[in-house]
Amino acid sequence: MKKNLLLLLSFPLLLIACHVTKKIDPSSTGFNPYRYSIQKKAIADNGAVVSAHPLASQAGLEILKKGGNAVDAAIATQLALAVVYPNAGNLGGGGFMVAKLSDGKEISIDYREMAPGKAHRDMYIDSAGNARTDKSQEGHLSSGVPGTVAGLFASAKYAKLSFDKLIEPAIQLAEKGFVISKREANSLNGLQDDLKKNNTERPVFVKDNGWKEGDTLIQKDLANTLKRIKQNGAAGFYEGETAKLIVEEMKRGNGIITPDDLKNYVAKIREPHVFHYKDYKVIGMPMPSSGGVLLHQMMKMIESRNIASMGFHSPAAVQLMIEAERRAYADRAEYMGDADYYKVPVKMLTNDVYIQQRMRDYDSTKATPSSLIKPGSLPVAESEETTHLSVIDKEGNAVAVTTTLNNSYGSYTVVGGAGFFLNDEMDDFSIKPGVPNMYGAVGGEANAIQPGKRMLSSMTPTIVLKNDKPFLVVGTPGGTTIPTSVFQTLVNIIEFNMSTEDAVYKPKFHHQWLPDSVDVENAFPIEVITALQQMGYHIVQRGGIGRTEVIKVSPDGKFEAVADNRGDDDARGW
């Protein structure tokens, strides 16, 4: 009797156990999503991956170990980030890839989101003429047509392994779950009101009792979306069931993305933006990224001024870099946009004579007010939540990828039944001349909304070559702070000869013409702040700027991978 009673009492427990999702077997993936740690630095001989999340870095590293190249690893890392880092890793956003391949090719792939066919120039301006940034920054109407999935398949032509192998870790992580960190729990808890406001169906990220460190996040709808991509390729996202779910979500929330918008999206192979700085060759992203041109302008504005002799974080060096940033960003506001829709005068903006002319009114003793710095005169002839990953392999392939939803968690809208966040990239257009976007950037005609056009971006995936071989692979999130953070990281390593950790970890600063203030991280040296204030600069102290991921190739050929200490970022190598 007692034995039978025990059996009866245990039966409900058995039923419960049968319905618990089977966990990932670590031996099948090479990593354990329920018990993992964060590693900030790796020294490696064969390959390295740095990304915003340890599970994504490990997913990429395992692909390298299985014979994949750096492109394979970059694809697998991006797909894993779409699961484990939902505030920026994505299927519903877009991005850029810059690569130096072992055969010598230098490539860039543009999978930036684009304006839907029903978009128009004044779509966020109300009847009184006011710019409705609330409509461009959250909810269904703020979303551009996603480009990430198309970009992954455009990248895959340079990979070695089948896409099935690259997407499988992401499917496993979505279907069987992973343990979230304290930082991730806090992030999701801070999102609850926005999720309830902007979703037509309750997403898995809503939790009545709140999230806590150690909870397992399982995303079945996202797993099914990934499986459709595995089975049908890009068409598994842009057509069929997933496309249907996106369009239905748009209809429920008064969005404007249509089946044709999805079906007609194309990732574009572009010529990288390349320039030389002293003995280094810098490979960056062209329009619609402003990053490559801004980095070019800023580096060239300081090249002849012997900044190394000024010293790291000296008032003189910081002031010189601020003034370079000021002038470059003034040009960004006036001249930069999608070059497929607007004639961006890139050659003139990066002409050495023009760049030196821009610095003619530079005064090393005082601030030059932004009210006096206008966009340069050219001859007639011519978002903060993003995520970056850097990858390198022993064959000589180097890949820098920056992807984004724009704001953290994008539009706060999850596609019902598909499980992924949609971007709010429409805010990266100039929705009204002179009206700043969420990052304070202003713009005009060059970046006005137009159907099919890609919004201007600040993403700056960058590869630096030394003797025509990869030396640095670098990038960061951070909205308009991205180009200035990459700029400072390169100067720290190339000019100030700093260690990779110091180049990444030391406090950063940022200036973008308008608003006319200099942002500095809270740990920025007070004596430098005081010196800058005495020169006439308005200083604003703030939290962390960006999360820079760097791989540096040492003279002995080893890879030194460093992940930023401003987040849960992680570096792996073997």
Coordinates of C-alpha atoms in Angstrom, one line a residue:
M1 CA 0.0 0.0 0.0
K2 CA 2.7 2.4 1.0
K3 CA 4.7 1.5 -2.1
N4 CA 1.7 2.1 -4.3
L5 CA 1.1 5.5 -2.6
L6 CA 4.7 6.5 -3.3
L7 CA 4.2 5.6 -6.9
L8 CA 1.0 7.7 -7.1
L9 CA 2.7 10.7 -5.4
S10 CA 5.6 10.5 -7.8
F11 CA 3.5 10.3 -10.9
P12 CA 2.7 14.0 -11.2
L13 CA 6.5 14.7 -10.8
L14 CA 7.2 12.3 -13.7
L15 CA 4.6 14.1 -15.8
I16 CA 6.3 17.5 -15.0
A17 CA 9.7 16.1 -15.8
C18 CA 8.4 14.9 -19.2
H19 CA 7.4 18.4 -20.1
V20 CA 10.6 20.1 -19.1
T21 CA 12.6 21.1 -22.1
K22 CA 15.5 18.8 -22.7
K23 CA 18.7 20.7 -22.0
I24 CA 21.6 21.2 -24.4
D25 CA 24.2 18.5 -24.1
P26 CA 27.5 20.5 -23.8
S27 CA 29.4 17.8 -25.6
S28 CA 27.3 18.5 -28.7
T29 CA 28.0 22.2 -28.8
G30 CA 31.4 22.5 -27.1
F31 CA 30.1 24.9 -24.4
N32 CA 27.6 24.8 -21.5
P33 CA 24.8 27.5 -21.7
Y34 CA 23.8 26.8 -18.1
R35 CA 27.2 27.3 -16.6
Y36 CA 29.6 29.7 -18.2
S37 CA 32.0 32.5 -17.3
I38 CA 33.1 35.7 -18.9
Q39 CA 36.7 35.9 -20.2
K40 CA 38.1 39.3 -21.0
K41 CA 41.3 38.3 -22.8
A42 CA 42.6 35.5 -24.9
I43 CA 46.0 34.8 -26.5
A44 CA 45.7 32.3 -29.4
D45 CA 47.6 30.7 -32.3
N46 CA 44.8 29.5 -34.5
G47 CA 41.9 31.9 -34.2
A48 CA 40.0 34.3 -31.9
V49 CA 36.5 35.6 -31.5
V50 CA 35.4 38.7 -29.4
S51 CA 31.7 39.5 -29.0
A52 CA 29.2 40.9 -26.6
H53 CA 28.3 37.6 -24.9
P54 CA 30.4 34.6 -23.8
L55 CA 28.0 32.0 -25.4
A56 CA 28.1 33.8 -28.7
S57 CA 31.9 34.0 -28.6
Q58 CA 32.1 30.3 -27.7
A59 CA 29.7 29.4 -30.5
G60 CA 32.0 31.2 -33.0
L61 CA 35.1 29.6 -31.6
E62 CA 33.6 26.1 -31.9
I63 CA 33.0 26.8 -35.6
L64 CA 36.6 27.7 -36.0
K65 CA 37.7 24.5 -34.3
K66 CA 35.4 22.5 -36.6
G67 CA 37.3 23.8 -39.6
G68 CA 35.3 27.0 -40.4
N69 CA 37.1 30.2 -41.3
A70 CA 36.6 33.6 -39.8
V71 CA 33.5 34.3 -41.9
D72 CA 31.9 31.0 -40.7
A73 CA 32.6 32.0 -37.2
A74 CA 31.3 35.5 -37.7
I75 CA 28.0 34.2 -39.0
A76 CA 27.6 31.7 -36.2
T77 CA 28.4 34.3 -33.6
Q78 CA 25.8 36.7 -35.1
L79 CA 23.2 34.0 -35.1
A80 CA 24.0 33.1 -31.5
L81 CA 23.8 36.8 -30.5
A82 CA 20.3 37.0 -31.9
V83 CA 19.4 34.5 -29.2
V84 CA 21.5 35.3 -26.2
Y85 CA 21.8 39.1 -26.6
P86 CA 18.3 40.2 -27.7
N87 CA 18.8 43.9 -27.0
A88 CA 21.2 44.2 -30.0
G89 CA 21.9 40.8 -31.5
N90 CA 19.2 40.3 -34.0
L91 CA 17.3 38.9 -36.9
G92 CA 15.0 41.9 -37.1
G93 CA 17.7 44.6 -37.6
G94 CA 20.7 45.1 -39.9
G95 CA 24.4 45.6 -40.0
F96 CA 27.7 45.8 -41.9
M97 CA 30.6 43.5 -42.4
V98 CA 34.2 44.4 -43.4
A99 CA 36.6 41.7 -44.1
K100 CA 40.2 41.1 -45.3
L101 CA 40.3 37.6 -46.8
S102 CA 43.3 35.3 -47.0
D103 CA 43.3 35.5 -50.8
G104 CA 43.8 39.3 -50.5
K105 CA 40.3 40.4 -51.2
E106 CA 38.9 43.3 -49.2
I107 CA 35.2 43.3 -49.0
S108 CA 32.3 45.1 -47.3
I109 CA 28.7 43.9 -47.1
D110 CA 25.9 46.3 -46.5
Y111 CA 22.8 44.8 -44.9
R112 CA 21.5 48.0 -43.4
E113 CA 17.7 48.2 -42.9
M114 CA 15.9 50.2 -45.5
A115 CA 12.7 52.4 -45.6
P116 CA 9.5 50.5 -46.5
G117 CA 7.8 51.2 -49.8
K118 CA 5.1 53.2 -48.1
A119 CA 7.5 55.4 -46.2
H120 CA 7.7 59.1 -47.1
R121 CA 9.7 62.1 -46.2
D122 CA 7.3 63.7 -43.7
M123 CA 5.8 60.5 -42.2
Y124 CA 6.8 61.5 -38.7
I125 CA 5.6 65.1 -38.8
D126 CA 2.2 65.9 -37.4
S127 CA -0.4 68.4 -38.7
A128 CA 1.2 71.1 -36.6
G129 CA 4.6 70.5 -38.1
N130 CA 6.1 68.9 -35.1
A131 CA 8.5 66.0 -35.4
R132 CA 7.0 62.9 -33.7
T133 CA 10.1 61.2 -32.5
D134 CA 8.0 58.9 -30.3
K135 CA 6.7 57.4 -33.6
S136 CA 10.2 57.0 -35.1
Q137 CA 11.7 55.6 -31.9
E138 CA 9.4 52.9 -30.7
G139 CA 6.5 50.7 -32.0
H140 CA 5.7 49.2 -35.3
L141 CA 6.0 52.4 -37.5
S142 CA 9.6 52.9 -36.4
S143 CA 10.9 49.8 -38.1
G144 CA 12.8 49.6 -41.3
V145 CA 12.9 46.4 -43.4
P146 CA 15.3 44.0 -41.7
G147 CA 18.6 43.2 -43.5
T148 CA 20.4 40.8 -41.1
V149 CA 19.3 37.5 -42.6
A150 CA 20.1 38.6 -46.1
G151 CA 23.5 39.8 -44.9
L152 CA 24.3 36.5 -43.3
F153 CA 23.6 34.7 -46.6
A154 CA 25.6 37.2 -48.6
S155 CA 28.5 36.6 -46.2
A156 CA 28.1 32.8 -46.5
K157 CA 29.6 32.8 -50.0
Y158 CA 33.0 33.5 -48.4
A159 CA 32.5 30.8 -45.7
K160 CA 33.6 27.2 -45.8
L161 CA 31.0 25.2 -43.9
S162 CA 27.3 24.7 -44.7
F163 CA 24.8 27.1 -43.2
D164 CA 23.1 24.3 -41.4
K165 CA 26.2 23.9 -39.2
L166 CA 26.5 27.7 -38.5
I167 CA 22.9 28.1 -37.4
E168 CA 22.6 25.0 -35.3
P169 CA 24.1 26.5 -32.1
A170 CA 21.6 29.4 -32.2
I171 CA 18.7 26.9 -32.7
Q172 CA 19.9 24.9 -29.7
L173 CA 20.2 28.0 -27.5
A174 CA 16.8 29.3 -28.5
E175 CA 15.0 26.0 -28.2
K176 CA 16.6 24.6 -25.0
G177 CA 17.5 27.9 -23.3
F178 CA 20.5 29.5 -21.6
V179 CA 21.0 31.0 -18.2
I180 CA 20.9 34.8 -18.0
S181 CA 23.3 37.0 -16.1
K182 CA 22.5 39.6 -13.5
R183 CA 23.1 42.3 -16.1
E184 CA 20.7 40.6 -18.5
A185 CA 18.0 40.1 -15.8
N186 CA 18.2 43.8 -14.9
S187 CA 18.0 44.8 -18.5
L188 CA 14.9 42.7 -19.1
N189 CA 13.2 43.9 -15.9
G190 CA 13.7 47.5 -17.0
L191 CA 12.0 46.7 -20.3
Q192 CA 8.7 45.3 -19.0
D193 CA 6.6 48.5 -19.4
D194 CA 7.9 49.2 -22.9
L195 CA 7.1 45.6 -23.9
K196 CA 3.5 45.8 -22.6
K197 CA 3.0 49.1 -24.4
N198 CA 4.4 48.1 -27.8
N199 CA 3.4 44.5 -28.3
T200 CA 0.1 43.1 -29.6
E201 CA 0.9 39.6 -28.3
R202 CA 2.7 38.8 -25.1
P203 CA 6.3 38.0 -25.8
V204 CA 8.4 35.5 -23.9
F205 CA 10.5 38.4 -22.4
V206 CA 7.5 39.5 -20.3
K207 CA 7.7 37.9 -16.8
D208 CA 5.2 38.9 -14.1
N209 CA 7.4 38.2 -11.2
G210 CA 10.5 39.7 -12.8
W211 CA 13.7 38.1 -14.1
K212 CA 16.6 37.2 -11.9
E213 CA 20.2 36.0 -12.3
G214 CA 20.2 32.3 -13.1
D215 CA 16.8 32.1 -14.8
T216 CA 16.8 30.1 -18.0
L217 CA 15.4 32.0 -21.0
I218 CA 13.8 29.7 -23.6
Q219 CA 12.6 31.1 -26.9
K220 CA 10.5 28.5 -28.8
D221 CA 9.1 30.9 -31.4
L222 CA 12.6 32.2 -32.2
A223 CA 13.8 28.6 -32.5
N224 CA 11.1 27.9 -35.0
T225 CA 12.1 31.0 -37.0
L226 CA 15.7 29.9 -37.1
K227 CA 14.6 26.4 -38.2
R228 CA 12.7 27.9 -41.1
I229 CA 15.9 29.8 -42.1
K230 CA 17.9 26.6 -41.8
Q231 CA 15.4 24.7 -44.0
N232 CA 14.7 27.4 -46.6
G233 CA 17.6 29.8 -46.6
A234 CA 16.9 33.5 -46.7
A235 CA 13.5 32.8 -48.2
G236 CA 12.7 31.2 -44.8
F237 CA 12.7 34.7 -43.4
Y238 CA 11.7 37.0 -46.2
E239 CA 9.0 34.7 -47.6
G240 CA 6.7 32.0 -46.2
E241 CA 5.6 31.7 -42.6
T242 CA 8.0 34.2 -41.0
A243 CA 7.2 36.9 -43.6
K244 CA 3.5 36.3 -43.0
L245 CA 4.0 36.7 -39.2
I246 CA 5.9 40.0 -39.7
V247 CA 3.2 41.4 -42.0
E248 CA 0.5 40.3 -39.6
E249 CA 2.3 42.0 -36.8
M250 CA 2.6 45.2 -38.9
K251 CA -1.2 45.1 -39.5
R252 CA -2.0 44.7 -35.8
G253 CA 0.3 47.6 -34.8
N254 CA -0.3 50.0 -37.8
G255 CA 3.2 49.4 -39.3
I256 CA 3.9 49.6 -43.0
I257 CA 6.2 46.8 -43.9
T258 CA 4.6 44.7 -46.7
P259 CA 5.3 41.3 -48.2
D260 CA 7.0 43.0 -51.2
D261 CA 9.3 45.0 -48.9
L262 CA 10.5 41.8 -47.4
K263 CA 10.7 39.8 -50.6
N264 CA 12.6 42.6 -52.4
Y265 CA 15.3 43.2 -49.7
V266 CA 18.8 42.7 -51.0
A267 CA 22.1 42.9 -49.1
K268 CA 24.7 44.8 -51.1
I269 CA 28.4 44.0 -51.7
R270 CA 30.2 47.3 -51.7
E271 CA 33.7 48.6 -52.2
P272 CA 35.2 49.2 -48.7
H273 CA 36.3 52.7 -47.7
V274 CA 40.1 52.4 -47.6
F275 CA 42.7 55.0 -46.6
H276 CA 46.3 55.1 -45.3
Y277 CA 47.5 56.5 -42.0
K278 CA 51.2 56.6 -41.8
D279 CA 52.4 53.0 -42.4
Y280 CA 49.0 51.5 -41.9
K281 CA 46.2 50.7 -44.3
V282 CA 42.7 51.1 -42.8
I283 CA 39.7 49.2 -44.3
G284 CA 36.3 50.6 -43.3
M285 CA 32.7 50.7 -44.3
P286 CA 31.4 53.0 -47.0
M287 CA 28.1 54.8 -47.2
P288 CA 25.4 54.4 -45.8
S289 CA 27.8 54.1 -42.9
S290 CA 29.3 57.4 -42.0
G291 CA 31.9 55.5 -39.9
G292 CA 34.5 54.9 -42.6
V293 CA 34.6 58.5 -43.8
L294 CA 34.5 60.0 -40.3
L295 CA 37.4 57.8 -39.2
H296 CA 39.3 58.8 -42.4
Q297 CA 38.7 62.5 -41.7
M298 CA 39.6 62.4 -38.0
M299 CA 42.7 60.3 -38.5
K300 CA 44.0 62.6 -41.3
M301 CA 43.2 65.7 -39.3
I302 CA 45.7 64.7 -36.6
E303 CA 48.2 62.8 -38.7
S304 CA 50.8 65.6 -39.2
R305 CA 50.5 67.0 -35.7
N306 CA 52.7 64.6 -33.7
I307 CA 50.0 63.6 -31.3
A308 CA 52.3 60.9 -29.8
S309 CA 54.6 63.6 -28.3
M310 CA 51.6 65.1 -26.5
G311 CA 50.9 62.0 -24.5
F312 CA 47.8 59.9 -23.8
H313 CA 45.0 61.9 -22.1
S314 CA 47.0 65.0 -22.1
P315 CA 44.8 68.1 -22.5
A316 CA 46.6 68.9 -25.7
A317 CA 45.9 65.5 -27.3
V318 CA 42.3 65.3 -26.1
Q319 CA 41.6 68.8 -27.3
L320 CA 43.1 68.1 -30.8
M321 CA 41.0 65.0 -31.1
I322 CA 37.8 66.8 -30.0
E323 CA 38.3 69.5 -32.6
A324 CA 38.9 66.8 -35.3
E325 CA 35.6 65.1 -34.2
R326 CA 33.8 68.4 -34.2
R327 CA 34.6 69.2 -37.8
A328 CA 34.0 65.7 -39.1
Y329 CA 30.6 65.5 -37.5
A330 CA 29.6 68.9 -39.0
D331 CA 30.3 67.4 -42.4
R332 CA 28.3 64.3 -41.5
A333 CA 25.2 66.3 -40.8
E334 CA 25.3 68.1 -44.1
Y335 CA 26.7 65.6 -46.7
M336 CA 26.3 62.0 -45.6
G337 CA 23.5 59.6 -46.4
D338 CA 22.7 56.6 -48.7
A339 CA 24.9 57.1 -51.7
D340 CA 22.5 55.0 -53.8
Y341 CA 20.0 57.9 -53.3
Y342 CA 22.1 61.0 -52.7
K343 CA 25.3 62.0 -54.3
V344 CA 27.6 61.9 -51.2
P345 CA 30.9 63.8 -52.1
V346 CA 33.1 61.2 -50.5
K347 CA 36.2 62.1 -52.6
M348 CA 36.1 65.7 -51.6
L349 CA 35.3 65.0 -48.0
T350 CA 38.4 62.8 -47.8
N351 CA 40.7 64.9 -50.0
D352 CA 43.9 65.8 -48.1
V353 CA 43.8 69.5 -49.1
Y354 CA 40.1 69.7 -47.9
I355 CA 40.9 68.0 -44.6
Q356 CA 43.8 70.3 -43.9
Q357 CA 41.6 73.3 -44.8
R358 CA 39.0 72.1 -42.2
M359 CA 41.7 72.5 -39.5
R360 CA 42.8 76.0 -40.5
D361 CA 40.9 77.6 -37.7
Y362 CA 42.0 75.1 -35.1
D363 CA 43.4 76.8 -32.0
S364 CA 45.3 74.6 -29.6
T365 CA 44.5 76.9 -26.7
K366 CA 40.7 77.1 -26.8
A367 CA 37.5 75.5 -27.9
T368 CA 36.1 76.5 -31.3
P369 CA 32.4 76.9 -30.7
S370 CA 30.2 74.6 -33.0
S371 CA 28.2 77.7 -33.9
L372 CA 31.4 78.9 -35.8
I373 CA 32.0 75.5 -37.4
K374 CA 29.9 74.9 -40.4
P375 CA 30.0 72.0 -42.8
G376 CA 32.9 72.5 -45.1
S377 CA 32.5 74.3 -48.5
L378 CA 32.9 71.7 -51.3
P379 CA 33.6 72.5 -54.9
V380 CA 30.7 71.9 -57.2
A381 CA 32.7 69.1 -58.9
E382 CA 32.0 66.8 -56.2
S383 CA 21.9 54.4 -33.3
E384 CA 23.0 53.4 -28.7
E385 CA 22.5 49.9 -28.8
T386 CA 24.4 48.0 -31.3
T387 CA 26.8 45.1 -31.0
H388 CA 30.2 44.4 -32.6
L389 CA 32.2 41.2 -33.1
S390 CA 35.7 40.7 -34.3
V391 CA 37.1 37.4 -35.7
I392 CA 40.4 36.2 -37.1
D393 CA 41.7 32.8 -38.2
K394 CA 45.1 31.2 -38.9
E395 CA 44.5 31.4 -42.6
G396 CA 44.7 35.2 -42.6
N397 CA 41.0 36.0 -42.8
A398 CA 39.9 38.9 -40.6
V399 CA 36.3 39.9 -40.1
A400 CA 34.7 42.9 -38.4
V401 CA 30.9 43.0 -38.0
T402 CA 28.7 45.6 -36.4
T403 CA 24.9 44.9 -36.2
T404 CA 22.1 46.9 -34.6
L405 CA 18.5 47.3 -33.7
N406 CA 19.3 51.0 -33.1
N407 CA 17.9 51.6 -29.6
S408 CA 18.3 48.9 -27.0
Y409 CA 15.7 46.2 -28.0
G410 CA 14.9 48.3 -31.1
S411 CA 11.3 49.2 -31.4
Y412 CA 10.4 47.1 -28.3
T413 CA 8.1 45.2 -30.6
V414 CA 8.5 41.4 -30.9
V415 CA 7.0 39.7 -33.9
G416 CA 4.1 37.6 -32.6
G417 CA 4.8 33.9 -33.2
A418 CA 8.3 34.6 -34.6
G419 CA 10.0 35.6 -31.4
F420 CA 12.4 38.4 -32.4
F421 CA 12.6 42.2 -31.9
L422 CA 12.1 44.6 -34.8
N423 CA 14.4 47.5 -35.2
D424 CA 13.6 51.2 -34.8
E425 CA 16.1 52.3 -37.4
M426 CA 13.7 54.8 -39.1
D427 CA 14.9 57.2 -36.4
D428 CA 18.3 57.2 -38.0
F429 CA 16.9 59.1 -40.9
S430 CA 16.6 62.9 -40.6
I431 CA 12.9 62.9 -39.9
K432 CA 12.9 66.7 -40.0
P433 CA 15.9 69.0 -40.9
G434 CA 17.5 70.2 -37.7
V435 CA 15.6 67.8 -35.3
P436 CA 18.1 65.5 -33.5
N437 CA 17.5 61.8 -33.4
M438 CA 17.8 59.8 -30.2
Y439 CA 21.6 60.2 -30.3
G440 CA 21.5 63.9 -30.7
A441 CA 22.6 63.7 -34.4
V442 CA 21.1 66.2 -36.8
G443 CA 20.8 65.9 -40.6
G444 CA 19.2 67.3 -43.7
E445 CA 18.4 66.4 -47.3
A446 CA 21.2 63.8 -47.7
N447 CA 19.6 61.6 -45.0
A448 CA 15.9 62.4 -45.6
I449 CA 13.4 59.5 -45.7
Q450 CA 12.7 58.0 -49.1
P451 CA 11.2 54.6 -50.0
G452 CA 13.9 51.9 -50.3
K453 CA 16.6 54.2 -49.0
R454 CA 19.0 53.0 -46.3
M455 CA 19.3 55.3 -43.3
L456 CA 22.7 56.8 -42.4
S457 CA 24.6 54.8 -39.8
S458 CA 27.5 55.4 -37.4
M459 CA 28.6 51.7 -37.3
T460 CA 32.4 51.5 -37.9
P461 CA 33.6 47.9 -38.4
T462 CA 37.3 48.4 -39.1
I463 CA 40.4 46.4 -40.0
V464 CA 43.8 47.9 -39.9
L465 CA 46.6 46.3 -42.0
K466 CA 50.3 46.5 -41.3
N467 CA 52.6 45.3 -44.2
D468 CA 49.3 44.4 -45.9
K469 CA 48.5 41.8 -43.2
P470 CA 45.8 42.1 -40.5
F471 CA 47.0 44.0 -37.5
L472 CA 43.8 45.2 -35.8
V473 CA 40.2 44.1 -36.0
V474 CA 38.0 46.6 -34.1
G475 CA 34.6 48.0 -33.7
T476 CA 32.1 49.0 -31.0
P477 CA 28.4 49.8 -30.4
G478 CA 27.3 53.2 -29.2
G479 CA 25.3 55.1 -31.7
T480 CA 27.1 58.3 -32.8
T481 CA 29.9 57.6 -30.3
I482 CA 31.0 54.6 -32.4
P483 CA 33.4 56.4 -34.8
T484 CA 35.0 58.5 -32.1
S485 CA 35.5 55.3 -29.9
V486 CA 37.2 53.5 -32.8
F487 CA 39.2 56.7 -33.6
Q488 CA 40.5 56.8 -30.0
T489 CA 41.2 53.1 -29.9
L490 CA 43.4 53.3 -33.0
V491 CA 45.2 56.4 -31.8
N492 CA 45.8 54.7 -28.4
I493 CA 47.4 51.7 -30.0
I494 CA 49.2 53.2 -33.0
E495 CA 50.3 56.6 -31.6
F496 CA 50.4 56.1 -27.8
N497 CA 51.7 52.5 -28.1
M498 CA 49.3 51.4 -25.4
S499 CA 48.5 47.8 -24.5
T500 CA 45.4 46.5 -26.0
E501 CA 43.6 46.3 -22.7
D502 CA 44.5 49.9 -21.8
A503 CA 43.5 51.1 -25.3
V504 CA 40.0 49.6 -24.7
Y505 CA 39.5 50.0 -21.0
K506 CA 40.8 53.6 -20.4
P507 CA 38.1 56.3 -20.2
K508 CA 36.8 57.6 -23.5
F509 CA 35.3 60.9 -24.6
H510 CA 33.1 62.0 -27.4
H511 CA 32.1 65.2 -29.4
Q512 CA 29.8 65.3 -32.4
W513 CA 29.5 69.0 -33.3
L514 CA 25.9 69.3 -32.0
P515 CA 25.1 69.5 -29.2
D516 CA 28.2 71.6 -28.5
S517 CA 29.4 69.6 -25.5
V518 CA 32.0 67.0 -24.8
D519 CA 30.9 63.7 -23.2
V520 CA 33.4 62.1 -20.9
E521 CA 33.1 58.8 -19.0
N522 CA 32.8 59.2 -15.2
A523 CA 36.3 57.9 -14.6
F524 CA 37.9 60.5 -17.0
P525 CA 40.8 62.3 -15.3
I526 CA 39.5 65.3 -13.4
E527 CA 42.6 67.4 -14.1
V528 CA 42.0 67.0 -17.9
I529 CA 38.3 67.9 -17.4
T530 CA 39.4 71.1 -15.6
A531 CA 42.0 72.0 -18.3
L532 CA 39.3 71.5 -21.0
Q533 CA 36.8 73.6 -19.1
Q534 CA 39.4 76.4 -18.9
M535 CA 39.7 76.3 -22.7
G536 CA 36.0 76.8 -23.0
Y537 CA 34.6 73.3 -23.4
H538 CA 31.3 72.3 -21.9
I539 CA 31.9 68.9 -20.3
V540 CA 29.1 66.3 -19.6
Q541 CA 30.0 63.3 -17.5
R542 CA 28.2 60.1 -18.3
G543 CA 28.4 56.3 -18.0
G544 CA 30.3 54.0 -20.3
I545 CA 30.9 54.9 -23.9
G546 CA 30.7 51.9 -26.2
R547 CA 31.9 48.3 -25.8
T548 CA 35.0 48.0 -28.0
E549 CA 36.1 44.6 -29.2
V550 CA 39.7 44.3 -30.4
I551 CA 41.9 41.6 -31.9
K552 CA 45.5 42.6 -32.3
V553 CA 48.0 40.5 -34.2
S554 CA 51.4 40.4 -32.3
P555 CA 54.7 40.5 -34.1
D556 CA 55.1 36.7 -33.4
G557 CA 51.8 36.0 -35.2
K558 CA 49.8 35.3 -32.1
F559 CA 46.2 36.7 -31.7
E560 CA 45.5 38.9 -28.7
A561 CA 41.7 39.2 -28.3
V562 CA 40.4 41.7 -25.7
A563 CA 36.7 42.2 -24.8
D564 CA 35.5 45.5 -23.3
N565 CA 35.0 45.6 -19.5
R566 CA 32.0 47.8 -19.9
G567 CA 29.7 44.8 -20.3
D568 CA 29.5 41.0 -20.4
D569 CA 31.7 41.0 -23.5
D570 CA 33.9 38.0 -23.9
A571 CA 37.1 37.0 -25.8
R572 CA 37.9 33.5 -26.8
G573 CA 40.8 31.9 -28.7
W574 CA 42.6 28.6 -29.4

